[in-house]
Structure formats: structure tokens, C-alpha cells
Amino acid sequence: AQKITQTQPGMFVQEKEAVTLDCTYDTSDPSYGLFWYKQPSSGEMIFLIYQGSYDQQNATEGRYSLNFQKARKSANLVISASQLGDSAMYFCAMRIPGAQKLVFGQGTRLTINP
Amino acid sequence: DSGVTQTPKHLITATGQRVTLRCSPRSGDLSVYWYQQSLDQGLQFLIQYYNGEERAKGNILERFSAQQFPDLHSELNLSSLELGDSALYFCASSGGLAVPYEQYFGPGTRLTVT
């Protein structure tokens, strides 16, 4: 069965520092997609970044990048130059083609301190 | 704004009652997904529809049902409500079965069962 593990329940970071949120995954399918979502206190789920299992390059979207290490089955999210508005829950998720659904980790609560 | 709309935003009802949650996907998206987010279970996939047909089922209780209409909006019906059904219910949409895998989430409906 597919599984996502986020081992950091909470993280505290100083503003302007870079932060890495850990995510490891488990699947036997060779084809899969990995996602990161942000959930601020208001509750909505905001799509941040996507990495396909066959993508050669690590995905980047503005200040977000995904450190994809396929052999280690990890897909860590890196946020550069953190801002106060980055304080939120962050979820790593995996999608298996054909299965359609997203499997989510338990999330990491990130707090950016001024 | 993801382009996915959900109504109502909040819903408070009593045990044993029935409610209907509504979702309108992004323009052009054929797939609709329903997820439940609760404190003890995290984010769980409930069900997926593609162009009016049920495509995948997850941890959806028999008391719950969903449908997708010809105009592609979807409704999630929850009946015989229990206290444990209190949760944030998300609808997400994506472009289709074989297209980019991003799922864009609506703002959610917060259901409180008293």
C-alpha cells in the first residue's frame, strides 16, 4: 500500500531562513506523482508544487523547490527565504496513476518567527 | 483562488440529520474528488467522479453518497450524522484521467455535528 510519512509534527524557523520539510514515501509503483500542499489557518488547501517520478529535474516554483531523491524515496520541500505568511500546515501527498486518489501524510506545522 | 467552489462554508447540524455539500469544479475539469479532514484520521480520500461516473472509492461510509451531475458539479450527501462525522470536507478537481495530475482544492465545508 502507498504511504506518506512526515516525521516533523512541528517546526519553528526564523524569518528569512530557508526551511526543509521532510517527506518520505512508500510505493511499489514505478510511476507516481508527489505533491506539496499548504494549509493556512483559514483552512483552504493550496497546491504548491508537483514532482513526477520520471522527472529528471527537481521541481521548482518560485521560493519552493522539491528535493527529490528517488533511491531514498524522499521528496522534501525546501522553502527559501521564509516569510511570516509561510506559517501554516504543510502536507506531502502522493498520487498513483490509475488510483486517482491522493494519499496524504500527517502534515508538518511550520511557524515562522519574526 | 483555486477556481473550485464549495457551499456552504460552514454547516452545523444535529446527530441523525442529513446534509448535502455542494462542489463546482474548475472550468473544464472533468474529475471531482471528495476528501474528509478530521483531527484523528487526517486527510482521507472519500470518492472520485469523472464526467458523471464514479471512478474510485476510498474510505467512504455507507451513510455517505455522492454524485456528479451533467454540468459537472458534485454533491456529497451525508446521512444519519454522528458526532464523529464532524470534519472539514474538501472537494478537489483535476483535468481528467490522463492529464496533469494537479488536484486543486476548494475552500472546504466545515461540518459540525452536535
PDB file of C-alpha atoms in Angstrom:
ATOM      1  CA  ALA A   1       0.000   0.000   0.000  1.00  0.00           C
ATOM      2  CA  GLN A   2       1.086   3.537  -0.637  1.00  0.00           C
ATOM      3  CA  LYS A   3       2.138   5.588   2.346  1.00  0.00           C
ATOM      4  CA  ILE A   4       3.452   9.058   3.039  1.00  0.00           C
ATOM      5  CA  THR A   5       5.430   9.815   6.188  1.00  0.00           C
ATOM      6  CA  GLN A   6       6.112  13.284   7.529  1.00  0.00           C
ATOM      7  CA  THR A   7       8.202  12.928  10.655  1.00  0.00           C
ATOM      8  CA  GLN A   8       8.198  16.556  11.779  1.00  0.00           C
ATOM      9  CA  PRO A   9       4.953  17.416  13.567  1.00  0.00           C
ATOM     10  CA  GLY A  10       6.115  20.998  14.062  1.00  0.00           C
ATOM     11  CA  MET A  11       8.954  23.274  13.026  1.00  0.00           C
ATOM     12  CA  PHE A  12       9.963  26.744  14.153  1.00  0.00           C
ATOM     13  CA  VAL A  13      12.120  28.865  11.870  1.00  0.00           C
ATOM     14  CA  GLN A  14      13.339  32.445  11.907  1.00  0.00           C
ATOM     15  CA  GLU A  15      12.060  34.719   9.185  1.00  0.00           C
ATOM     16  CA  LYS A  16      14.271  34.834   6.064  1.00  0.00           C
ATOM     17  CA  GLU A  17      15.874  31.494   6.820  1.00  0.00           C
ATOM     18  CA  ALA A  18      15.482  28.538   4.486  1.00  0.00           C
ATOM     19  CA  VAL A  19      13.480  25.609   5.757  1.00  0.00           C
ATOM     20  CA  THR A  20      13.280  21.972   4.696  1.00  0.00           C
ATOM     21  CA  LEU A  21      10.167  19.926   5.381  1.00  0.00           C
ATOM     22  CA  ASP A  22      10.729  16.183   5.237  1.00  0.00           C
ATOM     23  CA  CYS A  23       8.630  13.678   3.353  1.00  0.00           C
ATOM     24  CA  THR A  24       9.276  10.027   2.652  1.00  0.00           C
ATOM     25  CA  TYR A  25       7.033   7.795   0.650  1.00  0.00           C
ATOM     26  CA  ASP A  26       6.465   4.143   0.059  1.00  0.00           C
ATOM     27  CA  THR A  27       5.135   2.633  -3.130  1.00  0.00           C
ATOM     28  CA  SER A  28       5.948  -0.256  -5.415  1.00  0.00           C
ATOM     29  CA  ASP A  29       4.578   1.521  -8.486  1.00  0.00           C
ATOM     30  CA  PRO A  30       7.280   2.885 -10.801  1.00  0.00           C
ATOM     31  CA  SER A  31       5.024   5.738 -11.894  1.00  0.00           C
ATOM     32  CA  TYR A  32       3.722   8.174  -9.321  1.00  0.00           C
ATOM     33  CA  GLY A  33       3.395  11.855  -8.547  1.00  0.00           C
ATOM     34  CA  LEU A  34       4.354  13.741  -5.432  1.00  0.00           C
ATOM     35  CA  PHE A  35       2.686  16.925  -4.248  1.00  0.00           C
ATOM     36  CA  TRP A  36       3.021  19.502  -1.551  1.00  0.00           C
ATOM     37  CA  TYR A  37       0.068  21.474  -0.269  1.00  0.00           C
ATOM     38  CA  LYS A  38      -0.102  24.362   2.185  1.00  0.00           C
ATOM     39  CA  GLN A  39      -2.999  24.739   4.573  1.00  0.00           C
ATOM     40  CA  PRO A  40      -3.094  28.100   6.369  1.00  0.00           C
ATOM     41  CA  SER A  41      -5.206  28.620   9.463  1.00  0.00           C
ATOM     42  CA  SER A  42      -8.104  29.651   7.254  1.00  0.00           C
ATOM     43  CA  GLY A  43      -8.352  26.027   6.171  1.00  0.00           C
ATOM     44  CA  GLU A  44      -8.031  26.011   2.404  1.00  0.00           C
ATOM     45  CA  MET A  45      -5.598  23.624   0.709  1.00  0.00           C
ATOM     46  CA  ILE A  46      -3.192  25.428  -1.591  1.00  0.00           C
ATOM     47  CA  PHE A  47      -1.270  23.467  -4.217  1.00  0.00           C
ATOM     48  CA  LEU A  48       2.434  24.342  -4.103  1.00  0.00           C
ATOM     49  CA  ILE A  49       4.499  22.015  -6.225  1.00  0.00           C
ATOM     50  CA  TYR A  50       4.448  18.734  -8.124  1.00  0.00           C
ATOM     51  CA  GLN A  51       7.146  16.180  -8.975  1.00  0.00           C
ATOM     52  CA  GLY A  52       6.641  13.245 -11.278  1.00  0.00           C
ATOM     53  CA  SER A  53       8.560  10.052 -10.651  1.00  0.00           C
ATOM     54  CA  TYR A  54      10.160  10.176 -14.101  1.00  0.00           C
ATOM     55  CA  ASP A  55      11.068  13.851 -13.956  1.00  0.00           C
ATOM     56  CA  GLN A  56      14.809  14.256 -14.310  1.00  0.00           C
ATOM     57  CA  GLN A  57      14.992  17.647 -12.663  1.00  0.00           C
ATOM     58  CA  ASN A  58      13.816  18.684  -9.234  1.00  0.00           C
ATOM     59  CA  ALA A  59      10.653  20.763  -9.428  1.00  0.00           C
ATOM     60  CA  THR A  60      10.798  24.440  -8.537  1.00  0.00           C
ATOM     61  CA  GLU A  61       8.059  27.048  -8.154  1.00  0.00           C
ATOM     62  CA  GLY A  62       9.256  30.427  -7.014  1.00  0.00           C
ATOM     63  CA  ARG A  63      10.556  30.093  -3.457  1.00  0.00           C
ATOM     64  CA  TYR A  64       9.521  26.434  -3.332  1.00  0.00           C
ATOM     65  CA  SER A  65      11.661  23.597  -4.547  1.00  0.00           C
ATOM     66  CA  LEU A  66      11.322  19.878  -4.161  1.00  0.00           C
ATOM     67  CA  ASN A  67      14.418  17.884  -3.261  1.00  0.00           C
ATOM     68  CA  PHE A  68      13.542  14.593  -4.942  1.00  0.00           C
ATOM     69  CA  GLN A  69      15.762  11.633  -4.041  1.00  0.00           C
ATOM     70  CA  LYS A  70      14.194   8.677  -5.733  1.00  0.00           C
ATOM     71  CA  ALA A  71      16.516   5.999  -4.366  1.00  0.00           C
ATOM     72  CA  ARG A  72      15.828   7.171  -0.838  1.00  0.00           C
ATOM     73  CA  LYS A  73      12.138   7.651  -1.574  1.00  0.00           C
ATOM     74  CA  SER A  74      12.170  11.143  -0.233  1.00  0.00           C
ATOM     75  CA  ALA A  75      10.567  14.322  -1.532  1.00  0.00           C
ATOM     76  CA  ASN A  76      11.488  17.136   0.799  1.00  0.00           C
ATOM     77  CA  LEU A  77      10.057  20.622   0.333  1.00  0.00           C
ATOM     78  CA  VAL A  78      12.528  23.475   0.560  1.00  0.00           C
ATOM     79  CA  ILE A  79      11.253  26.986   1.162  1.00  0.00           C
ATOM     80  CA  SER A  80      13.860  29.641   0.606  1.00  0.00           C
ATOM     81  CA  ALA A  81      13.846  32.997   2.393  1.00  0.00           C
ATOM     82  CA  SER A  82      10.899  32.148   4.626  1.00  0.00           C
ATOM     83  CA  GLN A  83       8.234  34.767   5.290  1.00  0.00           C
ATOM     84  CA  LEU A  84       5.721  35.209   8.096  1.00  0.00           C
ATOM     85  CA  GLY A  85       2.984  34.243   5.669  1.00  0.00           C
ATOM     86  CA  ASP A  86       4.566  30.824   5.255  1.00  0.00           C
ATOM     87  CA  SER A  87       3.295  29.837   8.701  1.00  0.00           C
ATOM     88  CA  ALA A  88       0.842  27.021   8.003  1.00  0.00           C
ATOM     89  CA  MET A  89       0.383  23.259   7.895  1.00  0.00           C
ATOM     90  CA  TYR A  90       2.203  21.592   5.036  1.00  0.00           C
ATOM     91  CA  PHE A  91       1.107  18.292   3.585  1.00  0.00           C
ATOM     92  CA  CYS A  92       3.022  15.941   1.359  1.00  0.00           C
ATOM     93  CA  ALA A  93       0.881  13.727  -0.856  1.00  0.00           C
ATOM     94  CA  MET A  94       1.303  11.001  -3.447  1.00  0.00           C
ATOM     95  CA  ARG A  95      -0.824  10.057  -6.416  1.00  0.00           C
ATOM     96  CA  ILE A  96      -0.631   6.759  -8.216  1.00  0.00           C
ATOM     97  CA  PRO A  97      -1.818   6.801 -11.837  1.00  0.00           C
ATOM     98  CA  GLY A  98      -4.931   4.710 -12.077  1.00  0.00           C
ATOM     99  CA  ALA A  99      -5.684   5.030  -8.389  1.00  0.00           C
ATOM    100  CA  GLN A 100      -6.747   8.656  -8.828  1.00  0.00           C
ATOM    101  CA  LYS A 101      -6.760   9.493  -5.140  1.00  0.00           C
ATOM    102  CA  LEU A 102      -4.142  11.442  -3.228  1.00  0.00           C
ATOM    103  CA  VAL A 103      -2.616   9.812  -0.179  1.00  0.00           C
ATOM    104  CA  PHE A 104      -1.574  12.416   2.365  1.00  0.00           C
ATOM    105  CA  GLY A 105       0.942  12.482   5.166  1.00  0.00           C
ATOM    106  CA  GLN A 106       0.017  13.723   8.619  1.00  0.00           C
ATOM    107  CA  GLY A 107       1.420  17.167   7.938  1.00  0.00           C
ATOM    108  CA  THR A 108       4.026  19.479   9.443  1.00  0.00           C
ATOM    109  CA  ARG A 109       3.039  22.674  11.203  1.00  0.00           C
ATOM    110  CA  LEU A 110       5.537  25.363  10.243  1.00  0.00           C
ATOM    111  CA  THR A 111       5.818  28.506  12.321  1.00  0.00           C
ATOM    112  CA  ILE A 112       7.907  31.414  11.085  1.00  0.00           C
ATOM    113  CA  ASN A 113       9.137  33.678  13.864  1.00  0.00           C
ATOM    114  CA  PRO A 114       9.884  37.370  13.214  1.00  0.00           C
TER     115      PRO A 114
ATOM    116  CA  ASP B   1      -8.379  31.250  -5.609  1.00  0.00           C
ATOM    117  CA  SER B   2      -8.254  27.688  -6.969  1.00  0.00           C
ATOM    118  CA  GLY B   3     -11.390  28.054  -9.070  1.00  0.00           C
ATOM    119  CA  VAL B   4     -13.151  25.288  -7.157  1.00  0.00           C
ATOM    120  CA  THR B   5     -16.185  26.452  -5.196  1.00  0.00           C
ATOM    121  CA  GLN B   6     -17.865  24.738  -2.287  1.00  0.00           C
ATOM    122  CA  THR B   7     -21.046  25.576  -0.440  1.00  0.00           C
ATOM    123  CA  PRO B   8     -21.857  26.027   2.312  1.00  0.00           C
ATOM    124  CA  LYS B   9     -18.690  27.147   4.047  1.00  0.00           C
ATOM    125  CA  HIS B  10     -19.963  26.146   7.460  1.00  0.00           C
ATOM    126  CA  LEU B  11     -22.705  23.759   8.491  1.00  0.00           C
ATOM    127  CA  ILE B  12     -23.936  22.985  11.981  1.00  0.00           C
ATOM    128  CA  THR B  13     -26.454  20.237  12.420  1.00  0.00           C
ATOM    129  CA  ALA B  14     -27.638  17.660  14.898  1.00  0.00           C
ATOM    130  CA  THR B  15     -26.975  13.954  15.134  1.00  0.00           C
ATOM    131  CA  GLY B  16     -29.236  11.851  12.962  1.00  0.00           C
ATOM    132  CA  GLN B  17     -29.734  14.578  10.383  1.00  0.00           C
ATOM    133  CA  ARG B  18     -28.862  14.590   6.690  1.00  0.00           C
ATOM    134  CA  VAL B  19     -26.880  17.268   4.863  1.00  0.00           C
ATOM    135  CA  THR B  20     -25.760  17.944   1.303  1.00  0.00           C
ATOM    136  CA  LEU B  21     -22.446  19.520   0.427  1.00  0.00           C
ATOM    137  CA  ARG B  22     -22.018  21.050  -2.987  1.00  0.00           C
ATOM    138  CA  CYS B  23     -18.965  21.471  -5.176  1.00  0.00           C
ATOM    139  CA  SER B  24     -18.366  23.163  -8.514  1.00  0.00           C
ATOM    140  CA  PRO B  25     -15.078  22.159 -10.178  1.00  0.00           C
ATOM    141  CA  ARG B  26     -12.725  24.432 -12.062  1.00  0.00           C
ATOM    142  CA  SER B  27     -13.906  25.294 -15.527  1.00  0.00           C
ATOM    143  CA  GLY B  28     -13.054  22.422 -17.855  1.00  0.00           C
ATOM    144  CA  ASP B  29     -12.142  19.927 -15.143  1.00  0.00           C
ATOM    145  CA  LEU B  30     -13.924  16.606 -15.511  1.00  0.00           C
ATOM    146  CA  SER B  31     -12.792  14.908 -12.312  1.00  0.00           C
ATOM    147  CA  VAL B  32     -14.109  15.703  -8.867  1.00  0.00           C
ATOM    148  CA  TYR B  33     -12.707  14.251  -5.662  1.00  0.00           C
ATOM    149  CA  TRP B  34     -14.069  14.391  -2.147  1.00  0.00           C
ATOM    150  CA  TYR B  35     -11.817  14.306   0.917  1.00  0.00           C
ATOM    151  CA  GLN B  36     -12.511  14.386   4.627  1.00  0.00           C
ATOM    152  CA  GLN B  37     -10.124  16.027   7.068  1.00  0.00           C
ATOM    153  CA  SER B  38     -10.575  15.182  10.726  1.00  0.00           C
ATOM    154  CA  LEU B  39      -8.260  15.526  13.674  1.00  0.00           C
ATOM    155  CA  ASP B  40      -7.920  11.809  14.289  1.00  0.00           C
ATOM    156  CA  GLN B  41      -7.912  10.486  10.693  1.00  0.00           C
ATOM    157  CA  GLY B  42      -6.103  13.281   8.888  1.00  0.00           C
ATOM    158  CA  LEU B  43      -6.939  13.807   5.209  1.00  0.00           C
ATOM    159  CA  GLN B  44      -8.773  10.842   3.759  1.00  0.00           C
ATOM    160  CA  PHE B  45      -9.964  10.267   0.223  1.00  0.00           C
ATOM    161  CA  LEU B  46     -13.661   9.508   0.024  1.00  0.00           C
ATOM    162  CA  ILE B  47     -14.710   9.191  -3.604  1.00  0.00           C
ATOM    163  CA  GLN B  48     -13.950  10.347  -7.137  1.00  0.00           C
ATOM    164  CA  TYR B  49     -16.174  11.082 -10.111  1.00  0.00           C
ATOM    165  CA  TYR B  50     -15.123  11.540 -13.685  1.00  0.00           C
ATOM    166  CA  ASN B  51     -17.542  13.100 -16.137  1.00  0.00           C
ATOM    167  CA  GLY B  52     -20.544  11.890 -14.192  1.00  0.00           C
ATOM    168  CA  GLU B  53     -19.332   8.396 -13.405  1.00  0.00           C
ATOM    169  CA  GLU B  54     -17.944   7.055 -10.171  1.00  0.00           C
ATOM    170  CA  ARG B  55     -14.285   6.157 -10.709  1.00  0.00           C
ATOM    171  CA  ALA B  56     -12.739   5.406  -7.356  1.00  0.00           C
ATOM    172  CA  LYS B  57     -13.884   4.858  -3.827  1.00  0.00           C
ATOM    173  CA  GLY B  58     -11.936   5.313  -0.652  1.00  0.00           C
ATOM    174  CA  ASN B  59     -12.892   5.306   2.981  1.00  0.00           C
ATOM    175  CA  ILE B  60     -16.454   6.393   2.392  1.00  0.00           C
ATOM    176  CA  LEU B  61     -19.091   5.231   4.829  1.00  0.00           C
ATOM    177  CA  GLU B  62     -22.288   3.631   3.588  1.00  0.00           C
ATOM    178  CA  ARG B  63     -24.185   6.539   5.145  1.00  0.00           C
ATOM    179  CA  PHE B  64     -22.421   8.818   2.686  1.00  0.00           C
ATOM    180  CA  SER B  65     -23.115   9.065  -1.018  1.00  0.00           C
ATOM    181  CA  ALA B  66     -22.132  11.357  -3.841  1.00  0.00           C
ATOM    182  CA  GLN B  67     -22.986  12.132  -7.406  1.00  0.00           C
ATOM    183  CA  GLN B  68     -21.757  14.275 -10.257  1.00  0.00           C
ATOM    184  CA  PHE B  69     -24.307  15.994 -12.438  1.00  0.00           C
ATOM    185  CA  PRO B  70     -24.234  16.694 -16.213  1.00  0.00           C
ATOM    186  CA  ASP B  71     -22.973  20.224 -15.563  1.00  0.00           C
ATOM    187  CA  LEU B  72     -20.096  18.546 -13.637  1.00  0.00           C
ATOM    188  CA  HIS B  73     -20.951  19.934 -10.238  1.00  0.00           C
ATOM    189  CA  SER B  74     -20.967  17.347  -7.493  1.00  0.00           C
ATOM    190  CA  GLU B  75     -22.843  16.786  -4.278  1.00  0.00           C
ATOM    191  CA  LEU B  76     -21.830  14.792  -1.235  1.00  0.00           C
ATOM    192  CA  ASN B  77     -24.741  13.571   0.856  1.00  0.00           C
ATOM    193  CA  LEU B  78     -24.162  12.659   4.478  1.00  0.00           C
ATOM    194  CA  SER B  79     -26.988  10.981   6.356  1.00  0.00           C
ATOM    195  CA  SER B  80     -27.681   9.687   9.871  1.00  0.00           C
ATOM    196  CA  LEU B  81     -24.973  12.016  11.037  1.00  0.00           C
ATOM    197  CA  GLU B  82     -22.865  11.142  14.054  1.00  0.00           C
ATOM    198  CA  LEU B  83     -20.621  13.287  16.208  1.00  0.00           C
ATOM    199  CA  GLY B  84     -17.603  11.668  14.575  1.00  0.00           C
ATOM    200  CA  ASP B  85     -18.637  12.991  11.172  1.00  0.00           C
ATOM    201  CA  SER B  86     -17.634  16.480  12.268  1.00  0.00           C
ATOM    202  CA  ALA B  87     -14.813  17.391   9.914  1.00  0.00           C
ATOM    203  CA  LEU B  88     -13.657  19.612   7.105  1.00  0.00           C
ATOM    204  CA  TYR B  89     -14.866  18.244   3.773  1.00  0.00           C
ATOM    205  CA  PHE B  90     -12.907  19.194   0.698  1.00  0.00           C
ATOM    206  CA  CYS B  91     -13.756  18.920  -2.921  1.00  0.00           C
ATOM    207  CA  ALA B  92     -10.929  18.916  -5.451  1.00  0.00           C
ATOM    208  CA  SER B  93     -10.916  18.857  -9.219  1.00  0.00           C
ATOM    209  CA  SER B  94      -8.461  17.959 -11.928  1.00  0.00           C
ATOM    210  CA  GLY B  95      -8.329  17.946 -15.684  1.00  0.00           C
ATOM    211  CA  GLY B  96      -9.028  14.313 -16.305  1.00  0.00           C
ATOM    212  CA  LEU B  97      -7.730  10.795 -16.052  1.00  0.00           C
ATOM    213  CA  ALA B  98      -4.592  11.174 -18.084  1.00  0.00           C
ATOM    214  CA  VAL B  99      -3.836  14.842 -17.779  1.00  0.00           C
ATOM    215  CA  PRO B 100      -1.707  16.751 -15.385  1.00  0.00           C
ATOM    216  CA  TYR B 101      -2.146  15.354 -12.014  1.00  0.00           C
ATOM    217  CA  GLU B 102      -2.611  18.510 -10.032  1.00  0.00           C
ATOM    218  CA  GLN B 103      -5.705  18.449  -7.896  1.00  0.00           C
ATOM    219  CA  TYR B 104      -6.997  21.883  -6.987  1.00  0.00           C
ATOM    220  CA  PHE B 105      -8.921  22.076  -3.759  1.00  0.00           C
ATOM    221  CA  GLY B 106     -11.946  24.121  -2.873  1.00  0.00           C
ATOM    222  CA  PRO B 107     -12.135  26.120   0.363  1.00  0.00           C
ATOM    223  CA  GLY B 108     -13.872  23.269   2.166  1.00  0.00           C
ATOM    224  CA  THR B 109     -17.094  22.882   4.107  1.00  0.00           C
ATOM    225  CA  ARG B 110     -16.700  22.702   7.852  1.00  0.00           C
ATOM    226  CA  LEU B 111     -19.342  20.364   9.236  1.00  0.00           C
ATOM    227  CA  THR B 112     -20.115  20.374  12.928  1.00  0.00           C
ATOM    228  CA  VAL B 113     -22.463  17.718  14.261  1.00  0.00           C
ATOM    229  CA  THR B 114     -23.846  18.453  17.731  1.00  0.00           C
TER     230      THR B 114
END
